[in-house]
Tab-separated table of N, CA, C and O in Angstrom:
chain	number	residue	atom	x	y	z
A	1381	MET	N	-38.552	23.677	-23.006
A	1381	MET	CA	-38.525	23.492	-21.568
A	1381	MET	C	-38.264	22.025	-21.212
A	1381	MET	O	-37.589	21.745	-20.223
A	1382	ALA	N	-38.793	21.106	-22.008
A	1382	ALA	CA	-38.571	19.681	-21.755
A	1382	ALA	C	-37.095	19.348	-21.888
A	1382	ALA	O	-36.582	18.480	-21.164
A	1383	TRP	N	-36.422	20.017	-22.823
A	1383	TRP	CA	-34.982	19.781	-22.991
A	1383	TRP	C	-34.210	20.201	-21.740
A	1383	TRP	O	-33.239	19.546	-21.366
A	1384	LEU	N	-34.642	21.265	-21.129
A	1384	LEU	CA	-33.985	21.731	-19.910
A	1384	LEU	C	-34.154	20.718	-18.778
A	1384	LEU	O	-33.193	20.394	-18.075
A	1385	TYR	N	-35.363	20.185	-18.618
A	1385	TYR	CA	-35.602	19.164	-17.597
A	1385	TYR	C	-34.779	17.911	-17.884
A	1385	TYR	O	-34.200	17.303	-16.968
A	1386	ALA	N	-34.729	17.527	-19.141
A	1386	ALA	CA	-33.943	16.337	-19.513
A	1386	ALA	C	-32.465	16.562	-19.219
A	1386	ALA	O	-31.774	15.668	-18.711
A	1387	ALA	N	-31.962	17.746	-19.515
A	1387	ALA	CA	-30.547	18.046	-19.256
A	1387	ALA	C	-30.263	18.057	-17.756
A	1387	ALA	O	-29.221	17.547	-17.312
A	1388	VAL	N	-31.184	18.609	-16.963
A	1388	VAL	CA	-30.994	18.639	-15.510
A	1388	VAL	C	-31.013	17.219	-14.950
A	1388	VAL	O	-30.184	16.859	-14.108
A	1389	LEU	N	-31.952	16.400	-15.404
A	1389	LEU	CA	-32.019	15.016	-14.938
A	1389	LEU	C	-30.783	14.233	-15.359
A	1389	LEU	O	-30.250	13.425	-14.582
A	1390	LEU	N	-30.311	14.455	-16.565
A	1390	LEU	CA	-29.110	13.783	-17.029
A	1390	LEU	C	-27.899	14.183	-16.189
A	1390	LEU	O	-27.098	13.341	-15.779
A	1391	ALA	N	-27.780	15.475	-15.907
A	1391	ALA	CA	-26.663	15.947	-15.085
A	1391	ALA	C	-26.762	15.397	-13.666
A	1391	ALA	O	-25.748	14.997	-13.067
A	1392	ALA	N	-27.964	15.339	-13.113
A	1392	ALA	CA	-28.140	14.802	-11.757
A	1392	ALA	C	-27.804	13.307	-11.729
A	1392	ALA	O	-27.132	12.831	-10.802
A	1393	GLY	N	-28.246	12.575	-12.738
A	1393	GLY	CA	-27.919	11.152	-12.815
A	1393	GLY	C	-26.430	10.913	-12.960
A	1393	GLY	O	-25.863	10.003	-12.353
A	1394	PHE	N	-25.790	11.743	-13.778
A	1394	PHE	CA	-24.344	11.624	-13.946
A	1394	PHE	C	-23.623	11.902	-12.633
A	1394	PHE	O	-22.697	11.174	-12.247
A	1395	ALA	N	-24.040	12.937	-11.912
A	1395	ALA	CA	-23.405	13.285	-10.638
A	1395	ALA	C	-23.605	12.171	-9.608
A	1395	ALA	O	-22.676	11.826	-8.870
A	1396	LEU	N	-24.802	11.599	-9.545
A	1396	LEU	CA	-25.039	10.499	-8.612
A	1396	LEU	C	-24.225	9.270	-8.985
A	1396	LEU	O	-23.723	8.556	-8.116
A	1397	GLY	N	-24.095	9.019	-10.275
A	1397	GLY	CA	-23.288	7.883	-10.713
A	1397	GLY	C	-21.827	8.064	-10.383
A	1397	GLY	O	-21.128	7.109	-10.021
A	1398	ARG	N	-21.331	9.277	-10.508
A	1398	ARG	CA	-19.932	9.548	-10.194
A	1398	ARG	C	-19.678	9.502	-8.686
A	1398	ARG	O	-18.572	9.213	-8.255
A	1399	ALA	N	-20.686	9.795	-7.891
A	1399	ALA	CA	-20.517	9.787	-6.432
A	1399	ALA	C	-20.355	8.363	-5.897
A	1399	ALA	O	-19.751	8.172	-4.853
A	1400	ARG	N	-20.899	7.376	-6.615
A	1400	ARG	CA	-20.796	5.963	-6.228
A	1400	ARG	C	-21.221	5.748	-4.780
A	1400	ARG	O	-20.493	5.163	-3.975
A	1401	LEU	N	-22.397	6.227	-4.448
A	1401	LEU	CA	-22.874	6.143	-3.068
A	1401	LEU	C	-23.047	4.700	-2.602
A	1401	LEU	O	-22.765	4.373	-1.453
A	1402	GLY	N	-23.506	3.842	-3.508
A	1402	GLY	CA	-23.677	2.440	-3.134
A	1402	GLY	C	-22.357	1.771	-2.810
A	1402	GLY	O	-22.248	1.015	-1.834
A	1403	HIS	N	-21.331	2.046	-3.602
A	1403	HIS	CA	-20.014	1.458	-3.340
A	1403	HIS	C	-19.436	1.985	-2.029
A	1403	HIS	O	-18.825	1.233	-1.266
A	1404	ARG	N	-19.619	3.251	-1.785
A	1404	ARG	CA	-19.100	3.821	-0.545
A	1404	ARG	C	-19.809	3.242	0.674
A	1404	ARG	O	-19.173	2.927	1.682
A	1405	ALA	N	-21.123	3.082	0.584
A	1405	ALA	CA	-21.869	2.488	1.703
A	1405	ALA	C	-21.452	1.034	1.913
A	1405	ALA	O	-21.277	0.583	3.051
A	1406	SER	N	-21.279	0.294	0.819
A	1406	SER	CA	-20.861	-1.103	0.924
A	1406	SER	C	-19.463	-1.214	1.522
A	1406	SER	O	-19.223	-2.050	2.402
A	1407	ASP	N	-18.542	-0.390	1.060
A	1407	ASP	CA	-17.186	-0.419	1.616
A	1407	ASP	C	-17.200	-0.078	3.107
A	1407	ASP	O	-16.505	-0.710	3.907
A	1408	TRP	N	-17.999	0.918	3.477
A	1408	TRP	CA	-18.095	1.296	4.877
A	1408	TRP	C	-18.622	0.126	5.719
A	1408	TRP	O	-18.080	-0.185	6.787
A	1409	ALA	N	-19.682	-0.538	5.230
A	1409	ALA	CA	-20.274	-1.640	5.992
A	1409	ALA	C	-19.292	-2.796	6.134
A	1409	ALA	O	-19.194	-3.406	7.208
A	1410	HIS	N	-18.551	-3.090	5.082
A	1410	HIS	CA	-17.577	-4.177	5.175
A	1410	HIS	C	-16.440	-3.830	6.138
A	1410	HIS	O	-15.958	-4.698	6.860
A	1411	TRP	N	-16.025	-2.577	6.150
A	1411	TRP	CA	-14.983	-2.171	7.090
A	1411	TRP	C	-15.482	-2.248	8.533
A	1411	TRP	O	-14.695	-2.495	9.444
A	1412	GLN	N	-16.768	-2.044	8.745
A	1412	GLN	CA	-17.313	-2.113	10.106
A	1412	GLN	C	-17.295	-3.527	10.648
A	1412	GLN	O	-17.292	-3.742	11.855
A	1413	THR	N	-17.303	-4.526	9.744
A	1413	THR	CA	-17.337	-5.916	10.192
A	1413	THR	C	-15.949	-6.468	10.479
A	1413	THR	O	-15.839	-7.564	11.027
A	1414	THR	N	-14.882	-5.765	10.096
A	1414	THR	CA	-13.535	-6.234	10.403
A	1414	THR	C	-13.120	-5.681	11.763
A	1414	THR	O	-13.550	-4.612	12.173
A	1415	GLY	N	-12.264	-6.413	12.423
A	1415	GLY	CA	-11.819	-5.963	13.738
A	1415	GLY	C	-12.918	-6.158	14.774
A	1415	GLY	O	-13.588	-7.178	14.825
A	1416	THR	N	-13.123	-5.167	15.602
A	1416	THR	CA	-14.154	-5.224	16.636
A	1416	THR	C	-15.496	-4.869	16.011
A	1416	THR	O	-15.678	-3.763	15.515
A	1417	PRO	N	-16.447	-5.805	16.002
A	1417	PRO	CA	-17.742	-5.495	15.396
A	1417	PRO	C	-18.506	-4.473	16.230
A	1417	PRO	O	-18.248	-4.321	17.427
A	1418	PRO	N	-19.448	-3.775	15.610
A	1418	PRO	CA	-20.224	-2.797	16.384
A	1418	PRO	C	-21.085	-3.486	17.437
A	1418	PRO	O	-21.482	-4.637	17.281
A	1419	ALA	N	-21.342	-2.763	18.526
A	1419	ALA	CA	-22.184	-3.311	19.595
A	1419	ALA	C	-23.576	-3.599	19.037
A	1419	ALA	O	-24.103	-2.850	18.216
A	1420	ARG	N	-24.140	-4.699	19.484
A	1420	ARG	CA	-25.436	-5.113	18.939
A	1420	ARG	C	-26.550	-4.152	19.349
A	1420	ARG	O	-26.555	-3.595	20.423
A	1421	ARG	N	-27.456	-4.014	18.416
A	1421	ARG	CA	-28.674	-3.209	18.599
A	1421	ARG	C	-28.389	-1.721	18.773
A	1421	ARG	O	-29.177	-1.010	19.383
A	1422	THR	N	-27.281	-1.246	18.262
A	1422	THR	CA	-27.017	0.187	18.240
A	1422	THR	C	-27.347	0.704	16.847
A	1422	THR	O	-27.583	-0.074	15.914
A	1423	ALA	N	-27.354	2.002	16.681
A	1423	ALA	CA	-27.679	2.588	15.374
A	1423	ALA	C	-26.658	2.157	14.323
A	1423	ALA	O	-27.019	1.873	13.172
A	1424	ARG	N	-25.394	2.085	14.715
A	1424	ARG	CA	-24.362	1.674	13.756
A	1424	ARG	C	-24.555	0.222	13.340
A	1424	ARG	O	-24.407	-0.139	12.177
A	1425	TRP	N	-24.904	-0.640	14.288
A	1425	TRP	CA	-25.144	-2.042	13.971
A	1425	TRP	C	-26.313	-2.192	13.000
A	1425	TRP	O	-26.237	-2.951	12.044
A	1426	TRP	N	-27.398	-1.458	13.253
A	1426	TRP	CA	-28.547	-1.522	12.357
A	1426	TRP	C	-28.191	-1.010	10.971
A	1426	TRP	O	-28.651	-1.543	9.958
A	1427	ALA	N	-27.380	0.046	10.890
A	1427	ALA	CA	-26.976	0.584	9.589
A	1427	ALA	C	-26.140	-0.431	8.823
A	1427	ALA	O	-26.353	-0.654	7.618
A	1428	VAL	N	-25.192	-1.061	9.506
A	1428	VAL	CA	-24.364	-2.079	8.845
A	1428	VAL	C	-25.239	-3.248	8.404
A	1428	VAL	O	-25.112	-3.748	7.279
A	1429	PHE	N	-26.124	-3.702	9.280
A	1429	PHE	CA	-27.023	-4.810	8.957
A	1429	PHE	C	-27.884	-4.480	7.745
A	1429	PHE	O	-28.062	-5.310	6.850
A	1430	ALA	N	-28.410	-3.260	7.679
A	1430	ALA	CA	-29.269	-2.864	6.561
A	1430	ALA	C	-28.474	-2.816	5.254
A	1430	ALA	O	-28.934	-3.324	4.216
A	1431	VAL	N	-27.288	-2.234	5.278
A	1431	VAL	CA	-26.492	-2.119	4.049
A	1431	VAL	C	-26.100	-3.502	3.540
A	1431	VAL	O	-26.232	-3.800	2.346
A	1432	LEU	N	-25.624	-4.367	4.428
A	1432	LEU	CA	-25.203	-5.700	3.992
A	1432	LEU	C	-26.397	-6.550	3.553
A	1432	LEU	O	-26.278	-7.352	2.618
A	1433	SER	N	-27.543	-6.374	4.186
A	1433	SER	CA	-28.731	-7.117	3.770
A	1433	SER	C	-29.189	-6.697	2.377
A	1433	SER	O	-29.525	-7.544	1.545
A	1434	VAL	N	-29.195	-5.402	2.126
A	1434	VAL	CA	-29.583	-4.920	0.796
A	1434	VAL	C	-28.593	-5.424	-0.250
A	1434	VAL	O	-28.983	-5.831	-1.353
A	1435	GLU	N	-27.314	-5.418	0.089
A	1435	GLU	CA	-26.301	-5.909	-0.845
A	1435	GLU	C	-26.516	-7.385	-1.168
A	1435	GLU	O	-26.456	-7.797	-2.330
A	1436	ASN	N	-26.786	-8.194	-0.138
A	1436	ASN	CA	-27.011	-9.624	-0.359
A	1436	ASN	C	-28.293	-9.878	-1.147
A	1436	ASN	O	-28.319	-10.727	-2.050
A	1437	LEU	N	-29.355	-9.175	-0.826
A	1437	LEU	CA	-30.609	-9.362	-1.559
A	1437	LEU	C	-30.468	-8.927	-3.014
A	1437	LEU	O	-31.016	-9.571	-3.921
A	1438	ALA	N	-29.737	-7.857	-3.260
A	1438	ALA	CA	-29.511	-7.420	-4.639
A	1438	ALA	C	-28.715	-8.465	-5.401
A	1438	ALA	O	-29.000	-8.745	-6.574
A	1439	TRP	N	-27.731	-9.076	-4.757
A	1439	TRP	CA	-26.955	-10.119	-5.432
A	1439	TRP	C	-27.837	-11.322	-5.755
A	1439	TRP	O	-27.714	-11.908	-6.830
A	1440	ILE	N	-28.738	-11.683	-4.844
A	1440	ILE	CA	-29.641	-12.813	-5.089
A	1440	ILE	C	-30.570	-12.507	-6.257
A	1440	ILE	O	-30.844	-13.373	-7.094
A	1441	VAL	N	-31.056	-11.275	-6.355
A	1441	VAL	CA	-31.957	-10.902	-7.448
A	1441	VAL	C	-31.210	-10.893	-8.781
A	1441	VAL	O	-31.725	-11.353	-9.802
A	1442	VAL	N	-29.986	-10.387	-8.779
A	1442	VAL	CA	-29.233	-10.256	-10.030
A	1442	VAL	C	-28.650	-11.591	-10.477
A	1442	VAL	O	-28.562	-11.858	-11.673
A	1443	HIS	N	-28.246	-12.451	-9.533
A	1443	HIS	CA	-27.614	-13.730	-9.857
A	1443	HIS	C	-28.371	-14.886	-9.203
A	1443	HIS	O	-27.848	-15.544	-8.298
A	1444	PRO	N	-29.581	-15.190	-9.647
A	1444	PRO	CA	-30.362	-16.223	-8.956
A	1444	PRO	C	-29.774	-17.626	-9.087
A	1444	PRO	O	-29.846	-18.414	-8.143
A	1445	VAL	N	-29.173	-17.955	-10.219
A	1445	VAL	CA	-28.632	-19.306	-10.399
A	1445	VAL	C	-27.428	-19.517	-9.493
A	1445	VAL	O	-27.321	-20.546	-8.808
A	1446	GLN	N	-26.512	-18.548	-9.465
A	1446	GLN	CA	-25.353	-18.674	-8.599
A	1446	GLN	C	-25.760	-18.680	-7.129
A	1446	GLN	O	-25.160	-19.390	-6.310
A	1447	ALA	N	-26.789	-17.904	-6.782
A	1447	ALA	CA	-27.250	-17.855	-5.394
A	1447	ALA	C	-27.833	-19.206	-4.980
A	1447	ALA	O	-27.570	-19.696	-3.878
A	1448	ARG	N	-28.624	-19.809	-5.863
A	1448	ARG	CA	-29.198	-21.119	-5.558
A	1448	ARG	C	-28.092	-22.168	-5.418
A	1448	ARG	O	-28.117	-23.005	-4.509
A	1449	HIS	N	-27.108	-22.124	-6.307
A	1449	HIS	CA	-25.997	-23.070	-6.233
A	1449	HIS	C	-25.207	-22.876	-4.937
A	1449	HIS	O	-24.841	-23.850	-4.261
A	1450	ALA	N	-24.941	-21.640	-4.566
A	1450	ALA	CA	-24.205	-21.370	-3.327
A	1450	ALA	C	-25.002	-21.835	-2.114
A	1450	ALA	O	-24.427	-22.374	-1.151
A	1451	TRP	N	-26.323	-21.647	-2.146
A	1451	TRP	CA	-27.147	-22.061	-1.018
A	1451	TRP	C	-27.149	-23.579	-0.880
A	1451	TRP	O	-27.050	-24.127	0.211
A	1452	ARG	N	-27.235	-24.286	-2.006
A	1452	ARG	CA	-27.275	-25.739	-1.957
A	1452	ARG	C	-25.948	-26.339	-1.498
A	1452	ARG	O	-25.926	-27.419	-0.917
A	1453	HIS	N	-24.857	-25.672	-1.787
A	1453	HIS	CA	-23.537	-26.222	-1.492
A	1453	HIS	C	-22.848	-25.505	-0.333
A	1453	HIS	O	-21.629	-25.593	-0.187
A	1454	ARG	N	-23.605	-24.829	0.522
A	1454	ARG	CA	-22.996	-24.045	1.592
A	1454	ARG	C	-22.351	-24.900	2.660
A	1454	ARG	O	-21.432	-24.458	3.337
A	1455	ASN	N	-22.813	-26.136	2.845
A	1455	ASN	CA	-22.267	-27.006	3.898
A	1455	ASN	C	-21.476	-28.180	3.331
A	1455	ASN	O	-21.238	-29.160	4.046
A	1456	ASP	N	-21.075	-28.113	2.083
A	1456	ASP	CA	-20.297	-29.197	1.497
A	1456	ASP	C	-18.933	-29.277	2.175
A	1456	ASP	O	-18.353	-28.268	2.564
A	1457	PRO	N	-18.407	-30.499	2.289
A	1457	PRO	CA	-17.053	-30.614	2.845
A	1457	PRO	C	-16.035	-30.050	1.854
A	1457	PRO	O	-16.304	-29.995	0.648
A	1458	PRO	N	-14.884	-29.645	2.332
A	1458	PRO	CA	-13.891	-29.116	1.407
A	1458	PRO	C	-13.410	-30.208	0.454
A	1458	PRO	O	-13.444	-31.395	0.793
A	1459	PRO	N	-12.963	-29.838	-0.731
A	1459	PRO	CA	-12.490	-30.856	-1.682
A	1459	PRO	C	-11.230	-31.533	-1.152
A	1459	PRO	O	-10.500	-30.958	-0.344
A	1460	PRO	N	-10.975	-32.759	-1.593
A	1460	PRO	CA	-9.776	-33.446	-1.104
A	1460	PRO	C	-8.513	-32.724	-1.562
A	1460	PRO	O	-8.469	-32.148	-2.647
A	1461	ARG	N	-7.510	-32.782	-0.725
A	1461	ARG	CA	-6.245	-32.128	-1.052
A	1461	ARG	C	-5.444	-33.005	-2.000
A	1461	ARG	O	-5.532	-34.222	-1.974
A	1462	SER	N	-4.659	-32.363	-2.815
A	1462	SER	CA	-3.797	-33.106	-3.720
A	1462	SER	C	-2.624	-33.674	-2.929
A	1462	SER	O	-2.295	-33.191	-1.846
A	1463	PRO	N	-1.987	-34.715	-3.472
A	1463	PRO	CA	-0.851	-35.273	-2.735
A	1463	PRO	C	0.288	-34.261	-2.643
A	1463	PRO	O	0.421	-33.376	-3.487
A	1464	ALA	N	1.096	-34.429	-1.626
A	1464	ALA	CA	2.215	-33.519	-1.411
A	1464	ALA	C	3.237	-33.660	-2.540
A	1464	ALA	O	3.402	-34.735	-3.128
A	1465	VAL	N	3.929	-32.599	-2.823
A	1465	VAL	CA	4.956	-32.608	-3.850
A	1465	VAL	C	6.146	-33.409	-3.337
A	1465	VAL	O	6.582	-33.235	-2.198
A	1466	ARG	N	6.660	-34.274	-4.202
A	1466	ARG	CA	7.812	-35.076	-3.812
A	1466	ARG	C	9.061	-34.432	-4.389
A	1466	ARG	O	9.139	-34.171	-5.589
A	1467	ILE	N	10.032	-34.219	-3.533
A	1467	ILE	CA	11.291	-33.617	-3.951
A	1467	ILE	C	12.376	-34.671	-3.832
A	1467	ILE	O	12.514	-35.332	-2.793
A	1468	ASP	N	13.141	-34.827	-4.894
A	1468	ASP	CA	14.234	-35.789	-4.895
A	1468	ASP	C	15.278	-35.344	-3.877
A	1468	ASP	O	15.785	-34.221	-3.949
A	1469	PRO	N	15.629	-36.194	-2.915
A	1469	PRO	CA	16.611	-35.765	-1.917
A	1469	PRO	C	18.003	-35.532	-2.508
A	1469	PRO	O	18.821	-34.828	-1.931
A	1470	ASN	N	18.267	-36.095	-3.670
A	1470	ASN	CA	19.581	-35.934	-4.299
A	1470	ASN	C	19.524	-34.960	-5.474
A	1470	ASN	O	20.305	-35.075	-6.407
A	1471	TRP	N	18.636	-34.010	-5.434
A	1471	TRP	CA	18.468	-33.132	-6.586
A	1471	TRP	C	19.710	-32.296	-6.857
A	1471	TRP	O	20.047	-32.034	-8.002
A	1472	ALA	N	20.418	-31.869	-5.821
A	1472	ALA	CA	21.607	-31.045	-6.025
A	1472	ALA	C	22.694	-31.856	-6.728
A	1472	ALA	O	23.336	-31.376	-7.668
A	1473	GLU	N	22.911	-33.113	-6.278
A	1473	GLU	CA	23.920	-33.947	-6.927
A	1473	GLU	C	23.540	-34.265	-8.366
A	1473	GLU	O	24.383	-34.248	-9.263
A	1474	ASN	N	22.264	-34.540	-8.583
A	1474	ASN	CA	21.806	-34.842	-9.944
A	1474	ASN	C	21.950	-33.624	-10.847
A	1474	ASN	O	22.274	-33.768	-12.028
A	1475	ARG	N	21.730	-32.455	-10.325
A	1475	ARG	CA	21.850	-31.239	-11.136
A	1475	ARG	C	23.310	-30.972	-11.494
A	1475	ARG	O	23.611	-30.562	-12.611
A	1476	ARG	N	24.192	-31.197	-10.535
A	1476	ARG	CA	25.617	-30.997	-10.826
A	1476	ARG	C	26.124	-32.046	-11.802
A	1476	ARG	O	26.986	-31.775	-12.617
A	1477	ALA	N	25.596	-33.246	-11.745
A	1477	ALA	CA	26.073	-34.327	-12.603
A	1477	ALA	C	25.536	-34.219	-14.025
A	1477	ALA	O	26.138	-34.737	-14.954
A	1478	ARG	N	24.443	-33.537	-14.236
A	1478	ARG	CA	23.811	-33.482	-15.552
A	1478	ARG	C	24.696	-32.832	-16.626
A	1478	ARG	O	24.851	-33.413	-17.692
A	1479	PRO	N	25.281	-31.650	-16.428
A	1479	PRO	CA	26.063	-31.052	-17.515
A	1479	PRO	C	27.275	-31.892	-17.912
A	1479	PRO	O	27.671	-31.920	-19.067
A	1480	ALA	N	27.876	-32.650	-16.989
A	1480	ALA	CA	29.034	-33.462	-17.329
A	1480	ALA	C	28.620	-34.675	-18.135
A	1480	ALA	O	29.357	-35.148	-19.010
A	1481	ASP	N	27.426	-35.220	-17.855
A	1481	ASP	CA	26.968	-36.408	-18.565
A	1481	ASP	C	26.488	-36.079	-19.976
A	1481	ASP	O	26.643	-36.886	-20.880
A	1482	GLU	N	25.869	-34.935	-20.128
A	1482	GLU	CA	25.319	-34.560	-21.438
A	1482	GLU	C	26.329	-33.704	-22.184
A	1482	GLU	O	26.958	-32.840	-21.624
A	1483	GLU	N	26.454	-33.988	-23.447
A	1483	GLU	CA	27.334	-33.173	-24.269
A	1483	GLU	C	26.531	-32.038	-24.867
A	1483	GLU	O	25.406	-32.233	-25.318
A	1484	GLN	N	27.081	-30.864	-24.873
A	1484	GLN	CA	26.411	-29.719	-25.450
A	1484	GLN	C	26.496	-29.790	-26.972
A	1484	GLN	O	27.562	-30.034	-27.513
A	1485	PRO	N	25.386	-29.608	-27.667
A	1485	PRO	CA	25.442	-29.630	-29.150
A	1485	PRO	C	26.180	-28.385	-29.664
A	1485	PRO	O	26.035	-27.310	-29.142
A	1486	SER	N	27.011	-28.579	-30.682
A	1486	SER	CA	27.779	-27.479	-31.233
A	1486	SER	C	27.137	-26.941	-32.474
A	1486	SER	O	26.644	-27.607	-33.292
């Protein structure tokens, strides 16, 4: 009889894992935040708030070092930009002149 219970629990766990309910709830909540956000203090707003809060808290629990680093550096200024790429204004002439100047090895 214990084997039957174990098999039922295993099948139920497999079915729940395949359903990916957490991923579906997370995707739904993220889609609700794009475009026009839900009206505040409505049932939909509370549902989105709850799903995203649980997602953020789970990330903090699973990745505490990265969470602490992100929290400490949340207001850092952006890194300096690299200098602009310089393009030779005569690149076309130089490219056309190159094959005539260089001899092709035989």
